[in-house]
PDB file of C-alpha atoms in Angstrom:
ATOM      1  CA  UNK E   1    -115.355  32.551 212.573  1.00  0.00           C
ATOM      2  CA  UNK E   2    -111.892  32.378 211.978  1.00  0.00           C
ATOM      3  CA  UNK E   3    -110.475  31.924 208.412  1.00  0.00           C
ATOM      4  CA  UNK E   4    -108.429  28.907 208.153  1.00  0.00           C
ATOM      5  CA  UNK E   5    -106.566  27.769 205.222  1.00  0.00           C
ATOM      6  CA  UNK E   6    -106.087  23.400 205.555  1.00  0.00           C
ATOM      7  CA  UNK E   7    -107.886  21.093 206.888  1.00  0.00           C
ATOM      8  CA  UNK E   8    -105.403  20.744 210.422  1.00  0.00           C
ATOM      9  CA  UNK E   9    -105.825  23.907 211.124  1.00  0.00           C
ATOM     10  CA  UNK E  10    -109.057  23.395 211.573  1.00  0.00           C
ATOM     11  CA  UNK E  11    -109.162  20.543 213.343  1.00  0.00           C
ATOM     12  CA  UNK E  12    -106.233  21.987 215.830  1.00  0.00           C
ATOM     13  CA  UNK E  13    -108.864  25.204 216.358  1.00  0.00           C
ATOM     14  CA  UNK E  14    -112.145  23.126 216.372  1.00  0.00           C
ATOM     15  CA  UNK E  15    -112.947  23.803 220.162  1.00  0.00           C
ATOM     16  CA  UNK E  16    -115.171  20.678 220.563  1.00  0.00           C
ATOM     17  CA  UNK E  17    -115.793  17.641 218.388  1.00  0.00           C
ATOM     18  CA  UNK E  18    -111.933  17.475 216.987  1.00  0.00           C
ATOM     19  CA  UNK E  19    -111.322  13.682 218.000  1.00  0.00           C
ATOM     20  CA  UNK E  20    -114.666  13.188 216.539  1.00  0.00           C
ATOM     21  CA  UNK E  21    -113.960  14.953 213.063  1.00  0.00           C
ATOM     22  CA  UNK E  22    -110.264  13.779 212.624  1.00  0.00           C
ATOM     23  CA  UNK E  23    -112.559  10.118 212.445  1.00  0.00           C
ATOM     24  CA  UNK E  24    -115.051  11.209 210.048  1.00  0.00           C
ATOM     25  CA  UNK E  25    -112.173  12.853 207.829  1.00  0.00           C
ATOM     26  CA  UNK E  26    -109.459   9.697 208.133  1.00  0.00           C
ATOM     27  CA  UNK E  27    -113.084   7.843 206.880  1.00  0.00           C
ATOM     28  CA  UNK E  28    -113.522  10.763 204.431  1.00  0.00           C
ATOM     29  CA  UNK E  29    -109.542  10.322 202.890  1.00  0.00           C
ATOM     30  CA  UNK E  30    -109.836   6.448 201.920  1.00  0.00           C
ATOM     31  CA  UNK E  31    -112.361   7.898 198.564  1.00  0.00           C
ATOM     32  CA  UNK E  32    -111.708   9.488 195.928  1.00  0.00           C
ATOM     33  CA  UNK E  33    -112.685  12.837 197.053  1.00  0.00           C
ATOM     34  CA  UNK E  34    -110.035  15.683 196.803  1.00  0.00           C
ATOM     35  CA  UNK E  35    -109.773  17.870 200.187  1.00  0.00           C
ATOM     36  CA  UNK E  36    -109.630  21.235 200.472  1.00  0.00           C
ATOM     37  CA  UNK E  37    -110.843  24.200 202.348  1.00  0.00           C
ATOM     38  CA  UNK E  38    -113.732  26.434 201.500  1.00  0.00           C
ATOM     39  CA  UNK E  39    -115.837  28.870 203.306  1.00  0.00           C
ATOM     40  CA  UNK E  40    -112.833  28.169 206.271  1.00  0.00           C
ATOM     41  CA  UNK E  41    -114.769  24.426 206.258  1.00  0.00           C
ATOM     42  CA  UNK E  42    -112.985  20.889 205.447  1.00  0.00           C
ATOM     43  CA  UNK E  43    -114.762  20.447 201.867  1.00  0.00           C
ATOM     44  CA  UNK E  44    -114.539  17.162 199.414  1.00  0.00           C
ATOM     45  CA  UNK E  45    -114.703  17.046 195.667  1.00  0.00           C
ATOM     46  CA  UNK E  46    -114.696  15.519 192.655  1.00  0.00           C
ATOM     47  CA  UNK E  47    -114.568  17.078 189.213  1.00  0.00           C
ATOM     48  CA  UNK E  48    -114.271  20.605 191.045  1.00  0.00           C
ATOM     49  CA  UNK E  49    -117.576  20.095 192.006  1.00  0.00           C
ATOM     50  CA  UNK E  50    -118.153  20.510 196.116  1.00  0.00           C
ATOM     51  CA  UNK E  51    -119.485  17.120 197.132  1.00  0.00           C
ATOM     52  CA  UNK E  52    -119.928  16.849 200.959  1.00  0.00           C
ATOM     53  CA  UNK E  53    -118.026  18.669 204.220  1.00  0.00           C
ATOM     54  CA  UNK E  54    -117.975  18.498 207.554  1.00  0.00           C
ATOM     55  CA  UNK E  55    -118.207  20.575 211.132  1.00  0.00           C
ATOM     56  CA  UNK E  56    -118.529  20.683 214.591  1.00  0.00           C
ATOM     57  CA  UNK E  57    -121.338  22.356 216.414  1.00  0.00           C
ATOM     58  CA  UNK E  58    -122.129  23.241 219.799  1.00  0.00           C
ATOM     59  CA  UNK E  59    -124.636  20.476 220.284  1.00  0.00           C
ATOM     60  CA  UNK E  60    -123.459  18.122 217.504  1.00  0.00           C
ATOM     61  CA  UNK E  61    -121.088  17.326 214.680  1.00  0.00           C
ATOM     62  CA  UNK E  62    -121.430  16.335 211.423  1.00  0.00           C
ATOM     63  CA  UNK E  63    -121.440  16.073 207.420  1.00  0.00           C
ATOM     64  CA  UNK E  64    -123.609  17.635 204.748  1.00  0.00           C
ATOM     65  CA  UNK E  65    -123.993  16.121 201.250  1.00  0.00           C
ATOM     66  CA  UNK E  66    -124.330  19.042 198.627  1.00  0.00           C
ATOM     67  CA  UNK E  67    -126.768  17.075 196.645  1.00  0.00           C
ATOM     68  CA  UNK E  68    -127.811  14.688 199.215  1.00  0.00           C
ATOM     69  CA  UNK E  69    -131.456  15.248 198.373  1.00  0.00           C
ATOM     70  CA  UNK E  70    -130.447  12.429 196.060  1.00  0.00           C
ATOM     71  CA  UNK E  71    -129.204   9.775 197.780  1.00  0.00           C
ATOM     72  CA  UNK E  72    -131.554   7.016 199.064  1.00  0.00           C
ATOM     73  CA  UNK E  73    -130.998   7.669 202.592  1.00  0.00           C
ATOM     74  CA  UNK E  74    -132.132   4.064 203.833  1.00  0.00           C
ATOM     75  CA  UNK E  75    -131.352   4.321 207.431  1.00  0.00           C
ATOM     76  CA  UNK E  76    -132.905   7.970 207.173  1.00  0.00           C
ATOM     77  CA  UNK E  77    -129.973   9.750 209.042  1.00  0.00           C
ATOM     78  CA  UNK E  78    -130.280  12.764 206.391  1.00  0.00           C
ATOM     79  CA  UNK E  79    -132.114  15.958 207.442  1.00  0.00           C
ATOM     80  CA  UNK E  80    -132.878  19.321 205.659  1.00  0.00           C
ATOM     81  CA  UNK E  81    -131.681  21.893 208.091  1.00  0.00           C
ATOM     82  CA  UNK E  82    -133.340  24.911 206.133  1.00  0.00           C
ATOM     83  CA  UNK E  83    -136.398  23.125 205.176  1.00  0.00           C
ATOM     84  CA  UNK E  84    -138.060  26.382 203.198  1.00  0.00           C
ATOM     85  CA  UNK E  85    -134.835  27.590 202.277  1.00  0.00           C
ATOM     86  CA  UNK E  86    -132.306  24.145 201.355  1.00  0.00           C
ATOM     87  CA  UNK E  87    -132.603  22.604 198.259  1.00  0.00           C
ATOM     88  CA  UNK E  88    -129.895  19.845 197.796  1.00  0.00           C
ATOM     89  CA  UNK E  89    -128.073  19.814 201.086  1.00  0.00           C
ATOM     90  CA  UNK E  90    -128.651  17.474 203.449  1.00  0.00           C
ATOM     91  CA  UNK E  91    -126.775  17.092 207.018  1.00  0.00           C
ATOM     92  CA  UNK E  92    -126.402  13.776 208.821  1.00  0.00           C
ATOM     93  CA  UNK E  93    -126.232  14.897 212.540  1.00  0.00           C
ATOM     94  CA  UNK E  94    -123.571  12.774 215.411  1.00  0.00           C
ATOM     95  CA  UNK E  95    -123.644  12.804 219.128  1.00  0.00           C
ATOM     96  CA  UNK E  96    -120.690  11.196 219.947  1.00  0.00           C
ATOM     97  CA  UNK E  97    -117.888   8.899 218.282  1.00  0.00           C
ATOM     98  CA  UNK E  98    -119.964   6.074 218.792  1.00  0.00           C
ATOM     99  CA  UNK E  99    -122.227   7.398 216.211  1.00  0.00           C
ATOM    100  CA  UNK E 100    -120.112   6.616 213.485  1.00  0.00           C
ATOM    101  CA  UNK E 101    -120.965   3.502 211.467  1.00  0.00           C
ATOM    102  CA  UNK E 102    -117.879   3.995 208.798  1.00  0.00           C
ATOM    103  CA  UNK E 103    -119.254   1.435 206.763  1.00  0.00           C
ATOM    104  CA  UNK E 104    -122.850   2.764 206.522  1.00  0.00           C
ATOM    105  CA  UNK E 105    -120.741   6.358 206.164  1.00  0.00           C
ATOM    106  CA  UNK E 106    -118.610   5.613 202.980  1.00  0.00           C
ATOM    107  CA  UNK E 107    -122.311   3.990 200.903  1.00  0.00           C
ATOM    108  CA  UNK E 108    -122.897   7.128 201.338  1.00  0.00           C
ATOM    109  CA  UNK E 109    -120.120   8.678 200.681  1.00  0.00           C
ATOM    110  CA  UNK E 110    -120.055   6.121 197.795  1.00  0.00           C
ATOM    111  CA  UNK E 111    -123.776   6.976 196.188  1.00  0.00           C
ATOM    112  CA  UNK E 112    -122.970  10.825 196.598  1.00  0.00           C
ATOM    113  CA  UNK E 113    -120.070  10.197 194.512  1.00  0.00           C
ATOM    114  CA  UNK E 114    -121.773   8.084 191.753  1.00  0.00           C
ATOM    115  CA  UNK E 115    -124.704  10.740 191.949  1.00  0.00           C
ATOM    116  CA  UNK E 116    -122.173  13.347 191.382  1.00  0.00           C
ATOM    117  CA  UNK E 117    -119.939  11.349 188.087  1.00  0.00           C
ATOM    118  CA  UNK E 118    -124.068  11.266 186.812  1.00  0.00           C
ATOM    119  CA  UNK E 119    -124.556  14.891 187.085  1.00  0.00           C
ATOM    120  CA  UNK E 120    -127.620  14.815 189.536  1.00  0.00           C
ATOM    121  CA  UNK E 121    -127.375  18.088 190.835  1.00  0.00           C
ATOM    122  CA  UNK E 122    -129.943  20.819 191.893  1.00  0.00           C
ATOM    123  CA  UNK E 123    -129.267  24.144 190.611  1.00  0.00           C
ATOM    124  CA  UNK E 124    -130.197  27.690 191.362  1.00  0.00           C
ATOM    125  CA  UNK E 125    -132.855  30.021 189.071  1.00  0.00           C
ATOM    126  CA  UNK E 126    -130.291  32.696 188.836  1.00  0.00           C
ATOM    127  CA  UNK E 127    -132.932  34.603 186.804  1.00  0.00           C
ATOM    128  CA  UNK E 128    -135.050  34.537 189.957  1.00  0.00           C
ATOM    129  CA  UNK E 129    -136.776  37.574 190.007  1.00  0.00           C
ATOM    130  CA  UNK E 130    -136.198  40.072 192.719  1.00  0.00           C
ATOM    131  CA  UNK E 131    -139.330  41.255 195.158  1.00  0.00           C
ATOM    132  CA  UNK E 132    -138.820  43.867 197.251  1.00  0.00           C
ATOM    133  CA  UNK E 133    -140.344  43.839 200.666  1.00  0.00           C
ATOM    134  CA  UNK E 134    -142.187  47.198 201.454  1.00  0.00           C
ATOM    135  CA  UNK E 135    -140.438  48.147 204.548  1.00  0.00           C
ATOM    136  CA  UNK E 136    -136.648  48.455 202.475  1.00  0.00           C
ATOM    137  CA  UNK E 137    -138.839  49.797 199.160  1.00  0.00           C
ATOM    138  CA  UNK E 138    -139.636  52.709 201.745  1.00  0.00           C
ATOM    139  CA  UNK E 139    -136.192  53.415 202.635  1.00  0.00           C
ATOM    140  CA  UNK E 140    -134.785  53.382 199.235  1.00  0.00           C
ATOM    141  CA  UNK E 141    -137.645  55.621 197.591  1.00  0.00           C
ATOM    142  CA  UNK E 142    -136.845  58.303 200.415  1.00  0.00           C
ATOM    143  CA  UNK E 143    -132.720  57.978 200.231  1.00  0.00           C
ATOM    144  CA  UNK E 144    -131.541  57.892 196.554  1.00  0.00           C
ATOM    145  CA  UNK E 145    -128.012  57.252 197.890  1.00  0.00           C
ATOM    146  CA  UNK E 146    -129.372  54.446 199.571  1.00  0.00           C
ATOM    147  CA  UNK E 147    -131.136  53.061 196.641  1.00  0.00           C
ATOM    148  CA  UNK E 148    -128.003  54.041 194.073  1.00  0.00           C
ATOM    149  CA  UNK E 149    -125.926  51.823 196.480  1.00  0.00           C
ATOM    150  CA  UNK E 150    -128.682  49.115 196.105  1.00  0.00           C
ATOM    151  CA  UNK E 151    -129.068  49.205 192.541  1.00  0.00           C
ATOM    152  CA  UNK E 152    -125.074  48.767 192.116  1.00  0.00           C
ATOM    153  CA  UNK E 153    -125.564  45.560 194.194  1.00  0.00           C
ATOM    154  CA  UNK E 154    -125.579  42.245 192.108  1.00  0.00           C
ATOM    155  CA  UNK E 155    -128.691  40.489 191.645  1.00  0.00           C
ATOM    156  CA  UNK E 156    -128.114  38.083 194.498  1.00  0.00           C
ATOM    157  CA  UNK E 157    -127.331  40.073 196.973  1.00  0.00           C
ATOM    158  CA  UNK E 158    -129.910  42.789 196.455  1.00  0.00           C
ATOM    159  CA  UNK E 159    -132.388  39.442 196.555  1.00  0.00           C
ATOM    160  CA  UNK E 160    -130.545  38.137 199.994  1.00  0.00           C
ATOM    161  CA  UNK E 161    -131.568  41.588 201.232  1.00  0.00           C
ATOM    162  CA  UNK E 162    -135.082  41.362 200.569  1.00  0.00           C
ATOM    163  CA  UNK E 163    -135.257  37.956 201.741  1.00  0.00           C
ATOM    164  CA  UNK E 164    -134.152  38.798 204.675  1.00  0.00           C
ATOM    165  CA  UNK E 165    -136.156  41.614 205.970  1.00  0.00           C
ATOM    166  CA  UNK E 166    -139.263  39.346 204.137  1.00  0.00           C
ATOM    167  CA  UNK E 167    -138.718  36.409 205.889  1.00  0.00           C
ATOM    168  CA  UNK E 168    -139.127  38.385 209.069  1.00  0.00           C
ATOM    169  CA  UNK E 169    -142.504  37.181 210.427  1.00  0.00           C
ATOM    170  CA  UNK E 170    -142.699  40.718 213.113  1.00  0.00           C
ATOM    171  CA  UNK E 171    -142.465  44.250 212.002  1.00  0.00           C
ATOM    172  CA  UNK E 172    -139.834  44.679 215.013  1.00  0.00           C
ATOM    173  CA  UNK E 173    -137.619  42.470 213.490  1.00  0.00           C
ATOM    174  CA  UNK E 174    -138.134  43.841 210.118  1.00  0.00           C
ATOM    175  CA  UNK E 175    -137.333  47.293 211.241  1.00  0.00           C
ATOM    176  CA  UNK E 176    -134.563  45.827 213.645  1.00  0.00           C
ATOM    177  CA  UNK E 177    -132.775  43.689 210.065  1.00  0.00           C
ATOM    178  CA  UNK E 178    -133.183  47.122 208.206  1.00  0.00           C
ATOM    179  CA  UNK E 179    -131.326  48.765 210.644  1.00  0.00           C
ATOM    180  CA  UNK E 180    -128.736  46.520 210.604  1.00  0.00           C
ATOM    181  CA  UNK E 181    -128.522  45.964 207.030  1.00  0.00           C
ATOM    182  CA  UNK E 182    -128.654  49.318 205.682  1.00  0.00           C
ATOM    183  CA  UNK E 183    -124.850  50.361 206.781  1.00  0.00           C
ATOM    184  CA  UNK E 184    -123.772  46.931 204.579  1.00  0.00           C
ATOM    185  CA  UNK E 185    -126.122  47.872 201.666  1.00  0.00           C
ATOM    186  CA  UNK E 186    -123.870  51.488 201.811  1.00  0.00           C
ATOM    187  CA  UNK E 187    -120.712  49.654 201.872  1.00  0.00           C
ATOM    188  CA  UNK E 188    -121.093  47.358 199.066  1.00  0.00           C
ATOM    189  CA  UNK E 189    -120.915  43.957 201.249  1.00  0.00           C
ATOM    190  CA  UNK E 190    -123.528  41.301 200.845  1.00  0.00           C
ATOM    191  CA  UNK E 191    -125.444  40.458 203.397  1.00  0.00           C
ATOM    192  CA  UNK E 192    -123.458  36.556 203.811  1.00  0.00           C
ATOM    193  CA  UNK E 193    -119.745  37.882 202.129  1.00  0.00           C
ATOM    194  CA  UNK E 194    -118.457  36.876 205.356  1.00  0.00           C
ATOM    195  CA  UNK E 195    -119.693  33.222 204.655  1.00  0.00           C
ATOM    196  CA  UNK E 196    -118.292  33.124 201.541  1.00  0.00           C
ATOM    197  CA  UNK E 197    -114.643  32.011 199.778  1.00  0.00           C
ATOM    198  CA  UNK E 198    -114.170  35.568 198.756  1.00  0.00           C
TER     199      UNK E 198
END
């Protein structure tokens, strides 16, 4: 993905969906909510605190609330994309322009906001302990340089590694993530920098 830096740049690149998003951010502008840019994604907040964002997709377009696993969700348009892995976030999916109800949008703009000025907010166990799948304990107990360049990773990344080659349900595909991860693990990188406002 390429890095943009405001929020019409990315609607100028967005190669589907920009009519679409230009709506949901004009509805988006008449809150409160300050805009800005993060992970190259239109993102709103208040108190420096990320509250919702928005994106186009191949199939669809649409916002996530950051803490949206709080808000009431009446009309039950909310959905937890990564059920085993999502916490707070919740998307609301659209088709098309005619999807969007700005009314029924900014209540829930509204209640995110409110939740937010509350402090309802999910957050992460950064104590979480660390379990390392036997497949990457393998490779690191037969290459110290391997496992030296491990060690010096921080907590969450070294834990976004094992997750990864753990949540692999095959052995193929374990063997096939180590192989791909294992050049990354040497060079420092975690394995979603990319994702991230770095």
């Amino acid at each position: 993905m390429k890095k943009v830096y405001s929020v019409e740049e990315y609607l100028e690149t967005a190669e589907k969906w920009s009519n679409e998003l230009s709506k949901l951010r004009e509805i988006i502008l008449k809150t409160e909510l300050i805009e800005t840019v993060k992970w190259s994604i239109p993102t709103y907040t208040i108190n420096n605190k990320n509250v919702l964002g928005f994106a186009g997709f191949k199939n669809y377009f649409g916002l996530w609330f950051f803490q949206g696993v709080f808000l009431k969700d009446f009309e039950n348009v909310l959905i937890n994309a990564q059920e085993d892995k999502t916490k707070g976030m919740r998307q609301w999916r659209f088709n098309s322009i005619e999807d969007i109800n700005e009314p029924l949008i900014l209540s829930y703009i509204q209640e995110v906001i409110d939740n937010q000025k509350q402090g309802k907010e999910i957050t992460i166990d950064r104590k979480k302990e660390t379990i390392i799948p036997h497949e990457l304990q393998v490779v690191l107990d037969k290459n110290k340089t391997i496992k030296s360049f491990f060690m010096d990773l921080s907590s969450y990344k070294q834990r976004e590694y094992c997750e990864y080659i753990a949540s692999a349900k095959r052995e193929a595909t374990k063997i096939s993530r180590l192989e791909k991860i294992i050049p990354m693990i040497e060079q420092g990188v975690g394995l979603n920098d990319k994702y991230r406002n770095c």
